[in-house]
mmCIF file of C-alpha atoms in Angstrom:
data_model
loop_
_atom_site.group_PDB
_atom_site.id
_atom_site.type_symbol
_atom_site.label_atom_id
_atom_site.label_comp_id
_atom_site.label_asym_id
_atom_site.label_seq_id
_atom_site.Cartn_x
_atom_site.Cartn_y
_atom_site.Cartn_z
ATOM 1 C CA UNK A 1463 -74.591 82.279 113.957
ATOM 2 C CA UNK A 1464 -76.737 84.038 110.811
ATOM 3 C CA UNK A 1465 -78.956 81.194 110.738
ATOM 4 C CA UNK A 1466 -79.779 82.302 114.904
ATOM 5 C CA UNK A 1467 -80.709 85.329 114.359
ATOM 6 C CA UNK A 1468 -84.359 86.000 115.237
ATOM 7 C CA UNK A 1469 -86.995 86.125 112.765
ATOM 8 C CA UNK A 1470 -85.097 84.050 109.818
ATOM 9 C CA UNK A 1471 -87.516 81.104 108.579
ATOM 10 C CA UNK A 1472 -87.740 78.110 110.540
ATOM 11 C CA UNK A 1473 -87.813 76.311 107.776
ATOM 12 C CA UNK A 1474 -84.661 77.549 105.759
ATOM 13 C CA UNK A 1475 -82.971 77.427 109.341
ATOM 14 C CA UNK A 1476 -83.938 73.693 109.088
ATOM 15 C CA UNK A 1477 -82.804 73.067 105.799
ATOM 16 C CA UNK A 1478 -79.526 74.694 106.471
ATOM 17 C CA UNK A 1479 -79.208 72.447 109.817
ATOM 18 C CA UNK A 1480 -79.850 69.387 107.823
ATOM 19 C CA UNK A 1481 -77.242 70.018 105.359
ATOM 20 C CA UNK A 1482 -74.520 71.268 107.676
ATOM 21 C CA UNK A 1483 -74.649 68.398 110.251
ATOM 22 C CA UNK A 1484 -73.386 65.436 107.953
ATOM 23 C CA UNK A 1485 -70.610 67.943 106.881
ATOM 24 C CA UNK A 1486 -69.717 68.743 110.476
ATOM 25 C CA UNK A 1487 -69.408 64.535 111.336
ATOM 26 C CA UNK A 1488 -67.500 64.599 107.695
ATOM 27 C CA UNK A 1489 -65.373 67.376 109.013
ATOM 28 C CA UNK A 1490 -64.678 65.541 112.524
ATOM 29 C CA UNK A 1491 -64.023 62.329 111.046
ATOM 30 C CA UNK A 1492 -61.338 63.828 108.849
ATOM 31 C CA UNK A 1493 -59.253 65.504 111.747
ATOM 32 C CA UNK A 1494 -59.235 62.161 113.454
ATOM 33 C CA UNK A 1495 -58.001 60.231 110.267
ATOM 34 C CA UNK A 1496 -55.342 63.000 110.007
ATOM 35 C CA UNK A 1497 -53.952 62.643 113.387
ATOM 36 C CA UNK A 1498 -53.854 58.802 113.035
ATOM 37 C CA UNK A 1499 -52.062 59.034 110.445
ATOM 38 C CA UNK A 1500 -49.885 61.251 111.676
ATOM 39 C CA UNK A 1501 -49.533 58.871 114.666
ATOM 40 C CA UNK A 1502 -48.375 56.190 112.281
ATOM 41 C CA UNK A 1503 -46.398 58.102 109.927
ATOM 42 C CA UNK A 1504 -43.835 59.088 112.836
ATOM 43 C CA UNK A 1505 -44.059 55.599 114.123
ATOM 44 C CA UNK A 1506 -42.880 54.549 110.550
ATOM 45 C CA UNK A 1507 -40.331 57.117 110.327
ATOM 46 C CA UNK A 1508 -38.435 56.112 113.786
ATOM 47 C CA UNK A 1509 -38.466 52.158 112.767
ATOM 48 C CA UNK A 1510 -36.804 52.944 109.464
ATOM 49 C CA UNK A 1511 -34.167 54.750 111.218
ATOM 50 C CA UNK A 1512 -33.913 51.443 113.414
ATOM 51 C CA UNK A 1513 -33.848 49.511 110.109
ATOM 52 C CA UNK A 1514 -30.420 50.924 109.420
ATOM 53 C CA UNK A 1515 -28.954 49.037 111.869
ATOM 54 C CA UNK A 1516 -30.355 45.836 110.693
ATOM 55 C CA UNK A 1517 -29.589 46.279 107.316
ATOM 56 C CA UNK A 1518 -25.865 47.265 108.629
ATOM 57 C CA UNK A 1519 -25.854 44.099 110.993
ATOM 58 C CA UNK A 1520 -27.184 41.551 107.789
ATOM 59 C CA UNK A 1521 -23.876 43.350 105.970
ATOM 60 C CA UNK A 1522 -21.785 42.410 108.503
ATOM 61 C CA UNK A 1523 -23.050 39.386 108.873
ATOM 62 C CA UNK A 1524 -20.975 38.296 105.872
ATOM 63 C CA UNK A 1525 -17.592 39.289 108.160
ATOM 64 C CA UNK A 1526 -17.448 35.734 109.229
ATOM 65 C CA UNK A 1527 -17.581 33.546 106.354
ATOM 66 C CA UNK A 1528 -14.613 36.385 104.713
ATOM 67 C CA UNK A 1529 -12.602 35.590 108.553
ATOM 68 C CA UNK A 1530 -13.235 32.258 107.724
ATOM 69 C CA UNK A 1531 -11.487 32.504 104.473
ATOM 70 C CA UNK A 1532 -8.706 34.755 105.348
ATOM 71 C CA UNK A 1533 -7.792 32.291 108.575
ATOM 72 C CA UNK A 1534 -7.601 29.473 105.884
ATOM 73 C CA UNK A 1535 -5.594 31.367 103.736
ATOM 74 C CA UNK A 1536 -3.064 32.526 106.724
ATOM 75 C CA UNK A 1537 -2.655 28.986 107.487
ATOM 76 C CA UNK A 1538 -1.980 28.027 104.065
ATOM 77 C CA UNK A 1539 0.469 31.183 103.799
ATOM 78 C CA UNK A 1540 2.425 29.676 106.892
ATOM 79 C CA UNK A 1541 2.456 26.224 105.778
ATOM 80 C CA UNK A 1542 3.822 27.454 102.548
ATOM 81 C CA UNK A 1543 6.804 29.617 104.753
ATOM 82 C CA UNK A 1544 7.922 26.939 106.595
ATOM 83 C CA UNK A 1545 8.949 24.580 103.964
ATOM 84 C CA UNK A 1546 12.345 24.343 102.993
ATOM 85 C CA UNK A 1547 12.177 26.524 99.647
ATOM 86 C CA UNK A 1548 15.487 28.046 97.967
ATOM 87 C CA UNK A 1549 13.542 31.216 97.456
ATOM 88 C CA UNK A 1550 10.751 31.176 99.650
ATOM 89 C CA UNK A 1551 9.096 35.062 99.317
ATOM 90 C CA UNK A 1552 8.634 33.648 94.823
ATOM 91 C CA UNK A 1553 7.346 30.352 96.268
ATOM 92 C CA UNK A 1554 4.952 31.670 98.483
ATOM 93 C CA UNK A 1555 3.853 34.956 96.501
ATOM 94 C CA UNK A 1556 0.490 33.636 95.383
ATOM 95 C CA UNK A 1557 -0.817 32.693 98.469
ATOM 96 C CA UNK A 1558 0.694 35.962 100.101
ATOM 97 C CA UNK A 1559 -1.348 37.974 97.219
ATOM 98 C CA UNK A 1560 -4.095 35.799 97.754
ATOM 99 C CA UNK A 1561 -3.986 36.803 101.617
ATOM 100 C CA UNK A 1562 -3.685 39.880 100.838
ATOM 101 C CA UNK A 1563 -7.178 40.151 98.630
ATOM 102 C CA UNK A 1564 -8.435 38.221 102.144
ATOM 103 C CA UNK A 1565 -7.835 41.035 103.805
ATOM 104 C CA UNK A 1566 -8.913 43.605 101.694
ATOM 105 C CA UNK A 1567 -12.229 41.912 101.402
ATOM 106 C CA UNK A 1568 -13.268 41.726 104.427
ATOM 107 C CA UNK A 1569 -12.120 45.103 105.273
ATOM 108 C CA UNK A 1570 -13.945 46.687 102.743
ATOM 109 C CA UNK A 1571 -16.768 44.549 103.631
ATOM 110 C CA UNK A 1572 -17.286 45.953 107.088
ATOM 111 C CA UNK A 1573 -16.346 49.633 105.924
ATOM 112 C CA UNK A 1574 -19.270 49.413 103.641
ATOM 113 C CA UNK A 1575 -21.353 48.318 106.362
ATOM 114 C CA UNK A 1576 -20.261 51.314 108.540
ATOM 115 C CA UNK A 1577 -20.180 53.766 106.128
ATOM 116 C CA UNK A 1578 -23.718 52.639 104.812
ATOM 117 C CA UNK A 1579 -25.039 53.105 108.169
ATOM 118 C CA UNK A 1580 -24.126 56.703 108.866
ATOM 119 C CA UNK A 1581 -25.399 57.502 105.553
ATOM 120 C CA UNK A 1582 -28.867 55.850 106.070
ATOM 121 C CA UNK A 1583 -29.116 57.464 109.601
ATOM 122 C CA UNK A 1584 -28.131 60.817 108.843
ATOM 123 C CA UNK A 1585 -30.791 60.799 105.923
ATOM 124 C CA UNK A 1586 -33.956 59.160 107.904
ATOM 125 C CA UNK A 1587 -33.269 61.685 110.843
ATOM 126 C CA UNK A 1588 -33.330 64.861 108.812
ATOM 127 C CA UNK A 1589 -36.549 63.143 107.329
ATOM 128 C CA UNK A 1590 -37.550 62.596 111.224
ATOM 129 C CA UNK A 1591 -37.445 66.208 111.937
ATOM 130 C CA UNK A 1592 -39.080 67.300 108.859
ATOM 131 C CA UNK A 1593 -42.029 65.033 109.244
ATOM 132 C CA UNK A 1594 -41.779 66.168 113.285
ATOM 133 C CA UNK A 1595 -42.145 69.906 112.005
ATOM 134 C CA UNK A 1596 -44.939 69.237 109.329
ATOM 135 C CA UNK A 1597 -46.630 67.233 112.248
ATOM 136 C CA UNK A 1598 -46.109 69.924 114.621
ATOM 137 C CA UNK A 1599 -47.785 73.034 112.552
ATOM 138 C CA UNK A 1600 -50.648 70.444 111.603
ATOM 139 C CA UNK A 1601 -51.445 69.778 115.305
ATOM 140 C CA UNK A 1602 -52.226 73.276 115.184
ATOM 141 C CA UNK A 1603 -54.511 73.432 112.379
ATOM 142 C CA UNK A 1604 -56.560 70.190 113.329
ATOM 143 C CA UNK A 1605 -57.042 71.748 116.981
ATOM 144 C CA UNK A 1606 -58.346 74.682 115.295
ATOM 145 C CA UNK A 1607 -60.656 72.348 112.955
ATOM 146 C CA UNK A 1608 -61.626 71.039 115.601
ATOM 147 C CA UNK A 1609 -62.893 73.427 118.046
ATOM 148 C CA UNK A 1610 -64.604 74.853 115.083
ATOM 149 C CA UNK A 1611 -66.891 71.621 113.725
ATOM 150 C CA UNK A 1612 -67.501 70.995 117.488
ATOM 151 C CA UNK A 1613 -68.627 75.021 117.789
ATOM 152 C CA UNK A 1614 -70.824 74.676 115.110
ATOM 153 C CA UNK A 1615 -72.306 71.554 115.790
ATOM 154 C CA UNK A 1616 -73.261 73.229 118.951
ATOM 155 C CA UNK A 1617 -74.770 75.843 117.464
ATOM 156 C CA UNK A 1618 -76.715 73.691 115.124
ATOM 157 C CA UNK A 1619 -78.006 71.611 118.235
ATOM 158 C CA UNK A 1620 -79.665 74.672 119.368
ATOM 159 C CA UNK A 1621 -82.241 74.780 116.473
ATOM 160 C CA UNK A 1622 -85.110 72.644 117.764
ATOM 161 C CA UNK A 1623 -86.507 70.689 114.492
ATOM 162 C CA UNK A 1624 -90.154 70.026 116.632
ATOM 163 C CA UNK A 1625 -90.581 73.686 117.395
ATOM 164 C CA UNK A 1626 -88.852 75.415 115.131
ATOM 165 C CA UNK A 1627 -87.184 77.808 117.835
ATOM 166 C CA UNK A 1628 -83.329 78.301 118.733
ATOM 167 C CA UNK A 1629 -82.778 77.357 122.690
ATOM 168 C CA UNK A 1630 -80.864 80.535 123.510
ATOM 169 C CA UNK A 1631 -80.062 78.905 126.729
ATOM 170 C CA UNK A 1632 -78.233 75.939 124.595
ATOM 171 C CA UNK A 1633 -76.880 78.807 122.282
ATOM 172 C CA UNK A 1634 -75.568 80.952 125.547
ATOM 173 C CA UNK A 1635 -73.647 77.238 126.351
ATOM 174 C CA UNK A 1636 -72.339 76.946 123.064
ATOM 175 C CA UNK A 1637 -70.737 79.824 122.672
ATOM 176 C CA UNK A 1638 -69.479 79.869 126.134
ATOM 177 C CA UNK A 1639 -67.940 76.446 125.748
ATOM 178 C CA UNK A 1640 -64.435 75.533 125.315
ATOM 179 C CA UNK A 1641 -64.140 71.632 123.691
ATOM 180 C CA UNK A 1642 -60.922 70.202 125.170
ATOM 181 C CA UNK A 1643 -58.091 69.464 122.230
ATOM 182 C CA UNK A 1644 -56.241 67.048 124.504
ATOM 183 C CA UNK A 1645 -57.008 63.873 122.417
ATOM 184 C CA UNK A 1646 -54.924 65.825 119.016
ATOM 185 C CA UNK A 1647 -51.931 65.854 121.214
ATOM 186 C CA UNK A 1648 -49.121 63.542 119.865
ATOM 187 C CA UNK A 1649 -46.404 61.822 122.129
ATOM 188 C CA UNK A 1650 -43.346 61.959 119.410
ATOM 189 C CA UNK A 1651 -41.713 58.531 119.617
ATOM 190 C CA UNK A 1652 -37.491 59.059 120.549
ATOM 191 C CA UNK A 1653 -35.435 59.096 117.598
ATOM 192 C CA UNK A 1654 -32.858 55.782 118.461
ATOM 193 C CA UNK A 1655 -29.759 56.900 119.426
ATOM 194 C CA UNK A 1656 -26.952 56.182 116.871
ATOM 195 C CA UNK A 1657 -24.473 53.152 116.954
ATOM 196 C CA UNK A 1658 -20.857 52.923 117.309
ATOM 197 C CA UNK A 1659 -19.947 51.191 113.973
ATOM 198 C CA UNK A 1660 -16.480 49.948 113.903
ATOM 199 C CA UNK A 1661 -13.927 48.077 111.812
ATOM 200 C CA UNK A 1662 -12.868 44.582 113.658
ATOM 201 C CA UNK A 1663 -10.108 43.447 111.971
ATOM 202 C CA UNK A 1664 -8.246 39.847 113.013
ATOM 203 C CA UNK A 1665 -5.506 40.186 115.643
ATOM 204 C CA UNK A 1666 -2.965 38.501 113.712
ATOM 205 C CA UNK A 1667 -3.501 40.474 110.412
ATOM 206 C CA UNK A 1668 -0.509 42.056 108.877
ATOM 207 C CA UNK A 1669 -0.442 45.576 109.677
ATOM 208 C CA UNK A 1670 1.211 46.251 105.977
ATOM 209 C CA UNK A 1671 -1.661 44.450 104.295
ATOM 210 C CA UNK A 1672 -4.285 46.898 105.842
ATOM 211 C CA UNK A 1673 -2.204 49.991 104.909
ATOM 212 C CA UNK A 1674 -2.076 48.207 100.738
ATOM 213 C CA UNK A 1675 -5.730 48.061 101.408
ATOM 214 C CA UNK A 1676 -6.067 51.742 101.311
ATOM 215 C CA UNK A 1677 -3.770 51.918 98.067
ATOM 216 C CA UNK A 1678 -5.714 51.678 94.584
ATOM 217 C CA UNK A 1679 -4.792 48.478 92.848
ATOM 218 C CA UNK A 1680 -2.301 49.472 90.348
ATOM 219 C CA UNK A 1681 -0.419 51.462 93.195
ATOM 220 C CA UNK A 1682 -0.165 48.059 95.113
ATOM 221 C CA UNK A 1683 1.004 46.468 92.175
ATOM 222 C CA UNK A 1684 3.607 49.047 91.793
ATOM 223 C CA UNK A 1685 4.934 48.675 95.630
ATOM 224 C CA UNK A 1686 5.559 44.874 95.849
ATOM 225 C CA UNK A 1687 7.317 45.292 92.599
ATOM 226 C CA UNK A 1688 9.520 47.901 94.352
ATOM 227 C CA UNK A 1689 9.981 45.341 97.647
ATOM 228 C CA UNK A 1690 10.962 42.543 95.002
ATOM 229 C CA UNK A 1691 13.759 44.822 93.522
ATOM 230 C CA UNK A 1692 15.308 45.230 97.205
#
């Protein structure tokens, strides 16, 4: 308000009114590029935590051609079983091992799918709430920007170039004036809620083989040597 004061020169008041009012428009400009980006940001933030899901789904996605494989190599482990063999668990132990890897597979293939999935969730919604705290604090500041480059525009509006006077009516306005933040306001998208990401595993598949799943392989090795010595 220095440049107001009565008896500075009209023409430095000019001067200083023609260099502040492309920095004021600068300044406004800026706080709305912020907040759109801001806008998008958040928006970007929620769809990569809806991405997870996808990228979880595309993993299972292999599940069926692995159920495809394992019902083949059931069948084949039954049609092996039911011929007339002398000794029919030595005849049949490569297709049972075989089976067995079946299973294992897609096991581990949907466990990896799962446990991917909580991983990338947890991680994008702790970035969420960062980004939503950031956000928050700089709704703040732009509001403040704000109401000052629109204060000071005002002001400068008040300096009439033809006369070389300040309109202390428009000055009275200005400073009375309260400019409305509304517009800065940001409607923070809902964070997805998380899915229930389970292991399906094939009704018919041998309870036994899941648990050997779960075993390292040397320690499986080591068990059906122990069954073959009973």
């Amino acid at each position: 308000q220095i440049m107001f004061l009565a008896g500075q020169d009209p023409k430095a008041i000019a001067g200083v009114a023609d260099v502040v009012k492309p920095m004021l428009e600068t300044g406004l400009k800026q706080v709305d590029t912020d907040h759109n980006r801001s806008v998008q940001a958040l928006g970007a933030s929620v769809a990569a935590i809806a991405k997870c899901w996808d990228s979880t789904s595309r993993t299972n996605s292999l599940a069926p051609r692995l159920l495809k494989a394992y019902k083949k190599q059931k069948q084949d482990l039954t049609r092996c079983q039911s011929r007339r063999l002398k000794d029919i668990s030595h005849a049949c132990s490569r297709t049972k091992k075989s089976l067995q890897r079946r299973v294992c597979k897609l096991k581990k293939a949907q466990s990896r799918g799962c446990a991917g999935y909580n991983t990338c969730y947890t991680q994008h919604v702790a970035t969420y709430s960062t980004l939503k705290k950031l956000t928050t604090n700089a709704v703040k500041t732009r509001k403040n920007e704000f109401r000052l480059y629109k204060r000071l525009e005002c002001l400068v509006s008040a300096y009439a170039n033809s006369t070389g006077k300040v309109n202390k009516d428009t000055l009275e306005n200005c400073i009375a004036k309260r400019h409305s933040t509304g517009h800065l306001d940001i409607t923070y998208p809902r964070v997805p809620s998380k899915e229930h990401c389970k292991i399906t595993m094939p009704n018919d598949v041998d309870l036994k083989m899941l648990k050997n799943c779960a075993l390292p392989p040397a320690q499986r090795t080591e068990r059906r040597a122990r069954r073959a010595k009973r």
